[in-house]
PDB file of C-alpha atoms in Angstrom:
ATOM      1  CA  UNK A 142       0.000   0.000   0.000  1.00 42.00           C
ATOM      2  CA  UNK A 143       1.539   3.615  -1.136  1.00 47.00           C
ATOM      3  CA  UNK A 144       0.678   6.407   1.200  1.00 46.00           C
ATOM      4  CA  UNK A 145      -0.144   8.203  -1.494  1.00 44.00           C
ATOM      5  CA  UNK A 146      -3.624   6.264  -1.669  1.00 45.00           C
ATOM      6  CA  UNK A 147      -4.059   5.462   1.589  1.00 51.00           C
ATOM      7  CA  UNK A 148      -6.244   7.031   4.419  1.00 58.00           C
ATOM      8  CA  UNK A 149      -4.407   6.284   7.479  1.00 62.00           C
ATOM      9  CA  UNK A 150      -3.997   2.994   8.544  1.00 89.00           C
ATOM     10  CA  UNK A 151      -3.396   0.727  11.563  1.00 95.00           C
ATOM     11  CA  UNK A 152      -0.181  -1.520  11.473  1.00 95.00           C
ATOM     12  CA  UNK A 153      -0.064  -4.658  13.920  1.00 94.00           C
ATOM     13  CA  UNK A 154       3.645  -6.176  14.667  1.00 90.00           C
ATOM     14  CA  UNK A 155       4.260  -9.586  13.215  1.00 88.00           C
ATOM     15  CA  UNK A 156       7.145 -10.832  15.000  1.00 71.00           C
ATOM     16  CA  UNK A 157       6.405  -9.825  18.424  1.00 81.00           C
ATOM     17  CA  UNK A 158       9.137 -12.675  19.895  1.00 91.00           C
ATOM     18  CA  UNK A 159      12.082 -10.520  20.975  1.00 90.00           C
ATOM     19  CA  UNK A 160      15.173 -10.148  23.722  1.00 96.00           C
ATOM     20  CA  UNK A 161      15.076  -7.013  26.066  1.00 98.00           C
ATOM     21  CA  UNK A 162      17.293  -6.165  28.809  1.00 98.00           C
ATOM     22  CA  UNK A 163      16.112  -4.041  32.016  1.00 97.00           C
ATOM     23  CA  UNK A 164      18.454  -1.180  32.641  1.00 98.00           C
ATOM     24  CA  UNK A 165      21.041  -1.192  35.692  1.00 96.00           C
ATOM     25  CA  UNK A 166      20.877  -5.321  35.972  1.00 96.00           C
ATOM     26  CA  UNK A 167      23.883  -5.665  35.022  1.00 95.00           C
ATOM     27  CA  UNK A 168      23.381  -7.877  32.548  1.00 97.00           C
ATOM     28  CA  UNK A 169      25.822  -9.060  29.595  1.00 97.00           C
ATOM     29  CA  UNK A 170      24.042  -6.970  26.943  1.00 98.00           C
ATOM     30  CA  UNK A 171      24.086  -3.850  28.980  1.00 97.00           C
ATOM     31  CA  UNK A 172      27.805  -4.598  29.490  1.00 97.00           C
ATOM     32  CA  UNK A 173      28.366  -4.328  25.800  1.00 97.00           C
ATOM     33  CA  UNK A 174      26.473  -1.673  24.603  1.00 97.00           C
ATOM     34  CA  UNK A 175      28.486   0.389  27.874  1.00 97.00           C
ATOM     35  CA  UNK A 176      31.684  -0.694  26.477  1.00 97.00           C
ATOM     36  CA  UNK A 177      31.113   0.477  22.693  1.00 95.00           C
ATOM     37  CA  UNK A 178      29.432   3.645  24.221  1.00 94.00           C
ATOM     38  CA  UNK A 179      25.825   2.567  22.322  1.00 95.00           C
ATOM     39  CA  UNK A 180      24.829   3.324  25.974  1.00 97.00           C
ATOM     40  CA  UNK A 181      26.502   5.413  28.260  1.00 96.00           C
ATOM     41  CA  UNK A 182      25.465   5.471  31.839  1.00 97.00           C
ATOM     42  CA  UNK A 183      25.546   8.957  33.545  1.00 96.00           C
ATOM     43  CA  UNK A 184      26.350   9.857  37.517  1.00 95.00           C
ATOM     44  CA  UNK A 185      22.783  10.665  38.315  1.00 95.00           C
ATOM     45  CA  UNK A 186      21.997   7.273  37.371  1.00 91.00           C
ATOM     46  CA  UNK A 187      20.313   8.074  34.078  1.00 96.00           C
ATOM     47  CA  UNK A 188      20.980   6.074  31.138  1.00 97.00           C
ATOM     48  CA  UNK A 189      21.956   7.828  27.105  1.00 95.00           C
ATOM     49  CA  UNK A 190      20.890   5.433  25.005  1.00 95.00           C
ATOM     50  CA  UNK A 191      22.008   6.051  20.816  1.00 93.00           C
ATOM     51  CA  UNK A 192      19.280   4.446  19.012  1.00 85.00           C
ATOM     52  CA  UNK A 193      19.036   4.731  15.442  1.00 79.00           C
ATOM     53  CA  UNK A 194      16.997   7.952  15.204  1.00 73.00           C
ATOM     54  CA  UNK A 195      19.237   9.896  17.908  1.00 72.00           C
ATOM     55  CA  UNK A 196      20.536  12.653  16.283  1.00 61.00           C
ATOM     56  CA  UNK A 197      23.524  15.982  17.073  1.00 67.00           C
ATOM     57  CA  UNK A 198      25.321  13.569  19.265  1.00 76.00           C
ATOM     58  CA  UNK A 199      22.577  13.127  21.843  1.00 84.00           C
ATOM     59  CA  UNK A 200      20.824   9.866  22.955  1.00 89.00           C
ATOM     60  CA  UNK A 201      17.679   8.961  23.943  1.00 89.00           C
ATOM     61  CA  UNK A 202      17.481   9.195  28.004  1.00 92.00           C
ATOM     62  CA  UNK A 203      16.316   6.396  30.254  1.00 95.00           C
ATOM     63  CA  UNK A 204      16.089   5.894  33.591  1.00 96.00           C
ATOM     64  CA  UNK A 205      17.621   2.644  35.862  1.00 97.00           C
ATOM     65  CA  UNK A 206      14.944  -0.483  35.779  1.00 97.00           C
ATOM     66  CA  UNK A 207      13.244   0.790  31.587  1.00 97.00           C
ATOM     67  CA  UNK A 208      14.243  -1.853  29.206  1.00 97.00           C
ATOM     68  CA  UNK A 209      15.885  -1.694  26.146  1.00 97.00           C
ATOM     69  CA  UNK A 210      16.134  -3.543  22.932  1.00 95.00           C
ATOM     70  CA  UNK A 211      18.578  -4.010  20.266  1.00 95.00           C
ATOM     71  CA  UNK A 212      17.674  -4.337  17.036  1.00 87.00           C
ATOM     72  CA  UNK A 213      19.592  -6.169  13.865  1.00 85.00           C
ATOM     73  CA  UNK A 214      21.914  -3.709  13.334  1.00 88.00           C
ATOM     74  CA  UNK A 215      23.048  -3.277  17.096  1.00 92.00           C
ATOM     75  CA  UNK A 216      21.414  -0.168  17.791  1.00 92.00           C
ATOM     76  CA  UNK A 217      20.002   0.053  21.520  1.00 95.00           C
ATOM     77  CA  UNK A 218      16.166   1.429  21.778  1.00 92.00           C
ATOM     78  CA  UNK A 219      14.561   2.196  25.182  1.00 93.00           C
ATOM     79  CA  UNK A 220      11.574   1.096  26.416  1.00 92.00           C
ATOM     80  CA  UNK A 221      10.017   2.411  29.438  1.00 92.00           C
ATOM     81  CA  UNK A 222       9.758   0.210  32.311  1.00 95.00           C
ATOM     82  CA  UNK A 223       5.891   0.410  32.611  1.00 94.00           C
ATOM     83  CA  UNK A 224       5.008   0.509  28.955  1.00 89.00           C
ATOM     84  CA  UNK A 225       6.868  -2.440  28.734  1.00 94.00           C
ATOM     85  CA  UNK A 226       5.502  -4.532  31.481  1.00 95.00           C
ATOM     86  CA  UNK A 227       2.313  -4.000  30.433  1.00 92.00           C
ATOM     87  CA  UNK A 228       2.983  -4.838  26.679  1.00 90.00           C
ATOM     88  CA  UNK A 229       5.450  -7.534  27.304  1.00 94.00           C
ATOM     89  CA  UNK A 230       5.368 -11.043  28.809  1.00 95.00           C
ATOM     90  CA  UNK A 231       8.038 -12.566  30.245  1.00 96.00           C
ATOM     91  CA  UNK A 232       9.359 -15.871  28.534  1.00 96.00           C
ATOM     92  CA  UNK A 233      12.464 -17.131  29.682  1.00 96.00           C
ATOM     93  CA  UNK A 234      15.370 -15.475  30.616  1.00 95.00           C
ATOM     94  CA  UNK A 235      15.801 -12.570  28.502  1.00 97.00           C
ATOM     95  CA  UNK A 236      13.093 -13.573  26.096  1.00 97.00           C
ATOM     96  CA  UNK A 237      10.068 -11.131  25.848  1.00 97.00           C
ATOM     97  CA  UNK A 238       6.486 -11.621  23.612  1.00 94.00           C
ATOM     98  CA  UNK A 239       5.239  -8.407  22.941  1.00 90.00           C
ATOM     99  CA  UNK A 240       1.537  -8.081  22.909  1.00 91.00           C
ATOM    100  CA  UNK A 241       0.383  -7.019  19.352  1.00 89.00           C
ATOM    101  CA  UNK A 242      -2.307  -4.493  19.662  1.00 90.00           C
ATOM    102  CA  UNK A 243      -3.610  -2.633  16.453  1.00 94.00           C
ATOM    103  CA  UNK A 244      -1.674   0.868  16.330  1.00 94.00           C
ATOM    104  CA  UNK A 245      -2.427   3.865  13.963  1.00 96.00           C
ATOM    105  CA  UNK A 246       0.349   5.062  12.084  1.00 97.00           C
ATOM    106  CA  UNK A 247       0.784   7.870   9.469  1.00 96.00           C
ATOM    107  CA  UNK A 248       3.431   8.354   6.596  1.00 95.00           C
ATOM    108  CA  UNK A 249       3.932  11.112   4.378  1.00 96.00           C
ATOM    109  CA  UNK A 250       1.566  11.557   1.751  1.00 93.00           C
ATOM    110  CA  UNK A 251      -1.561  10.569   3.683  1.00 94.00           C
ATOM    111  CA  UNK A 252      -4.529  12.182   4.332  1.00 92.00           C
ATOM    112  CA  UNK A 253      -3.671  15.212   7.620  1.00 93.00           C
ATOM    113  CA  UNK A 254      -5.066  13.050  10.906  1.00 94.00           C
ATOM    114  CA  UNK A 255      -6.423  14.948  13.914  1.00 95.00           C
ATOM    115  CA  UNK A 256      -3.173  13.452  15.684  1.00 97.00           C
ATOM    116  CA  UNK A 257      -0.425  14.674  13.158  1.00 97.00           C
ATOM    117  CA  UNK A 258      -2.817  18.423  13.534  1.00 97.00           C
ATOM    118  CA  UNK A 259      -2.733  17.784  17.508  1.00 98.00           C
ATOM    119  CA  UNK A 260       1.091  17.320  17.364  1.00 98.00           C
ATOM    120  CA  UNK A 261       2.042  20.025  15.187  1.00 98.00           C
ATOM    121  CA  UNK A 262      -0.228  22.513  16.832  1.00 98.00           C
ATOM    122  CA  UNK A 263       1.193  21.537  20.045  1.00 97.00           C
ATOM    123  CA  UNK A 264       4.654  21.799  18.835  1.00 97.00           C
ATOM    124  CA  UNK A 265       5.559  18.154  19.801  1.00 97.00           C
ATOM    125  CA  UNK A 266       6.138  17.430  15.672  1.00 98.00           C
ATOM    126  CA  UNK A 267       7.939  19.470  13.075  1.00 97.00           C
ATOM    127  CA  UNK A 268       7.814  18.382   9.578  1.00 97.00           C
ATOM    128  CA  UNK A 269      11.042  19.948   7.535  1.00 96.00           C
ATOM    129  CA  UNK A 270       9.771  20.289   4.109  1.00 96.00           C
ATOM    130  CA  UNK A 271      13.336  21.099   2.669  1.00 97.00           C
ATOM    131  CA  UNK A 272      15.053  18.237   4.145  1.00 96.00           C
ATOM    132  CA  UNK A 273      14.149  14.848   3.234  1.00 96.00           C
ATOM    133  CA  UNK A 274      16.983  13.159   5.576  1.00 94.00           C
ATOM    134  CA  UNK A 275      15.412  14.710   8.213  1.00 94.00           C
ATOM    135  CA  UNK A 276      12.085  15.202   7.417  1.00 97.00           C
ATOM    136  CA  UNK A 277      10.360  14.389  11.046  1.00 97.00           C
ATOM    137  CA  UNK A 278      11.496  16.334  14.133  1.00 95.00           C
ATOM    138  CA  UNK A 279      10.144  15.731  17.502  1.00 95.00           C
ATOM    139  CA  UNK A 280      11.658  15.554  21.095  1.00 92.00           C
ATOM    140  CA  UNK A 281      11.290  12.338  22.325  1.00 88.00           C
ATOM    141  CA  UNK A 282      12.941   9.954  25.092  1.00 79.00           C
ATOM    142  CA  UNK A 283      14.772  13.526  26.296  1.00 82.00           C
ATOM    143  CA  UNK A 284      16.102  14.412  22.833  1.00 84.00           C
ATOM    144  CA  UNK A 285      15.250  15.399  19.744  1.00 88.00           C
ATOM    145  CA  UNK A 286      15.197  12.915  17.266  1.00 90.00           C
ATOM    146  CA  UNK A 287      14.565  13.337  13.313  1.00 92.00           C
ATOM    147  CA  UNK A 288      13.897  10.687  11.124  1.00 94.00           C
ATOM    148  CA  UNK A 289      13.154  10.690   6.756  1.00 96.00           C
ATOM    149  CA  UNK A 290      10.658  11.567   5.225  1.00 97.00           C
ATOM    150  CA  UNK A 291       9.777   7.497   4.329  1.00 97.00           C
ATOM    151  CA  UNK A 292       9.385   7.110   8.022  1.00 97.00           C
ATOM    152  CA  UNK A 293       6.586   5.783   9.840  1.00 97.00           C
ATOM    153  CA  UNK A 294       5.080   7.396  12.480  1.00 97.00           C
ATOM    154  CA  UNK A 295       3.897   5.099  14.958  1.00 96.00           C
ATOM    155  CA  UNK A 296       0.600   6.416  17.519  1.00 96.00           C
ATOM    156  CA  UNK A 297       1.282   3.878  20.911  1.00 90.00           C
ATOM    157  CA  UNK A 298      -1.352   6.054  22.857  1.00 90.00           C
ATOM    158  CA  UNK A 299      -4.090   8.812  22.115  1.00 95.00           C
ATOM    159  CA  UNK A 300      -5.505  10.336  25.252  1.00 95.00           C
ATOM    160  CA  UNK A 301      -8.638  12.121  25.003  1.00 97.00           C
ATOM    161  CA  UNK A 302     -10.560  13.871  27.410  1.00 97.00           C
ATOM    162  CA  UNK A 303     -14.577  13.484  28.328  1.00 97.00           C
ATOM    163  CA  UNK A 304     -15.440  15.541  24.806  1.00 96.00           C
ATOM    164  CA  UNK A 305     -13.054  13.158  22.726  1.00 96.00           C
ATOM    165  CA  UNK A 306     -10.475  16.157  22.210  1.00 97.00           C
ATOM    166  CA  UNK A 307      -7.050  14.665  22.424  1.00 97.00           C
ATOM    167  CA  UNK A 308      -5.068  15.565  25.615  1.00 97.00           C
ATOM    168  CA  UNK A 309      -1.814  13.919  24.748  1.00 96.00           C
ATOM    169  CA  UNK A 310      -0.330  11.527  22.369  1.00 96.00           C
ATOM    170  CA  UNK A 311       3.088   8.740  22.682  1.00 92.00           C
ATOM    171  CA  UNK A 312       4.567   8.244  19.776  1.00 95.00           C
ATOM    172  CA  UNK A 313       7.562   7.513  17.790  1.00 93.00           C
ATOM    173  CA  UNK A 314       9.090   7.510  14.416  1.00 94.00           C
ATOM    174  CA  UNK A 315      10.290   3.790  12.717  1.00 93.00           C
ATOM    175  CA  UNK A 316      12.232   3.393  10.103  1.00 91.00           C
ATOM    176  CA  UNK A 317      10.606   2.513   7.380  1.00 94.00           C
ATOM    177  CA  UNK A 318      12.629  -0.786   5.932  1.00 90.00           C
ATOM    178  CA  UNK A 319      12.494  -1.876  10.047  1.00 87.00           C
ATOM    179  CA  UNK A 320       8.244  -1.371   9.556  1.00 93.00           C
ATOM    180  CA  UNK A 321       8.331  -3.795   7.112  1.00 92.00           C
ATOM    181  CA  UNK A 322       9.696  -6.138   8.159  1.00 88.00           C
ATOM    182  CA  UNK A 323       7.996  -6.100  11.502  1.00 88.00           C
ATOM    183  CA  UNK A 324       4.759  -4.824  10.994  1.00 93.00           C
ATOM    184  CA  UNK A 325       1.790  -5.720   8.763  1.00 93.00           C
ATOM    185  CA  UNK A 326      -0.525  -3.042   7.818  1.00 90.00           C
ATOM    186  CA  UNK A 327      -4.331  -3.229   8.875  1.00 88.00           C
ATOM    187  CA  UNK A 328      -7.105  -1.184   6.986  1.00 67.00           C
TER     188      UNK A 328
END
């Protein structure tokens, strides 16, 4: 499906069957990604993670006991500790099943949703017309990230108040060849 025909869909992930590591337990992932500085661990106890779509030389910031993940490539990605919990169940050891729920996404060239309008508005998106490498702006996980312009933008929550107007959104941006592989799109 091209976003240029599409209304705006909801993507469910296929392969929900992944590793994740919690933050400050010292385990053998964490080690790594401390020694080749994919995660650097701050004296305040925070955590700078560099995921993929951490840009000017800042990472992503999470706090002792979130999760992360690592994806084919060896980039670290944080998840927080409650969002995960309650999307993940434990399998063994460091083996997670994520719990595929139907999420609304947006690309460029679909139709303007009431969340992309909400975000904008608010000023927690920028969309850089001029710059296709770095298309998407927002500040999210403590820094601001940018991602293409074939990015996926990926709604995890929509809060709305007792009138239905939207109060807040989560979301993030995912590359787009990583959406394909791991998500299937739902009309």
């Amino acid at each position: 499906m091209s976003p240029e025909n599409a209304k705006q869909p909801y993507a469910i992930k296929k392969n929900t069957k992944r590793q994740a590591w919690e933050f400050g337990a010292g385990s053998d992932m964490e080690k790594r990604m401390l020694s080749s500085e994919r995660i650097i661990k701050h004296p305040n106890g925070l955590y700078e993670v560099f995921s993929k779509e951490a840009t000017e030389g800042k990472g992503q910031m999470a706090h002792t006991g979130d999760y992360f993940k690592v994806d084919e490539e060896g980039f670290p990605s944080p998840c927080e500790r409650d969002w995960f919990r309650k999307n993940h169940e434990h399998l063994e050891a460091d083996w997670y099943l994520q719990i595929a729920k139907p999420l609304k996404i947006w690309r460029k060239g679909y139709d303007e949703s009431e969340e992309i309008r909400f975000l904008i508005d608010n000023g927690a998106l920028t969309i850089n017309e001029e710059d296709p490498s770095h298309y998407f702006s927002a500040f999210l996980w403590g820094t601001m990230e940018t991602a293409p312009s074939d990015a996926v933008i990926v709604f995890y929550s929509v809060n709305r108040d007792d009138n239905a107007k939207i109060t807040s959104i989560t979301f993030n941006f995912v590359d787009y060849g990583y959406f394909q592989e791991n998500y299937s799109f739902l009309c």
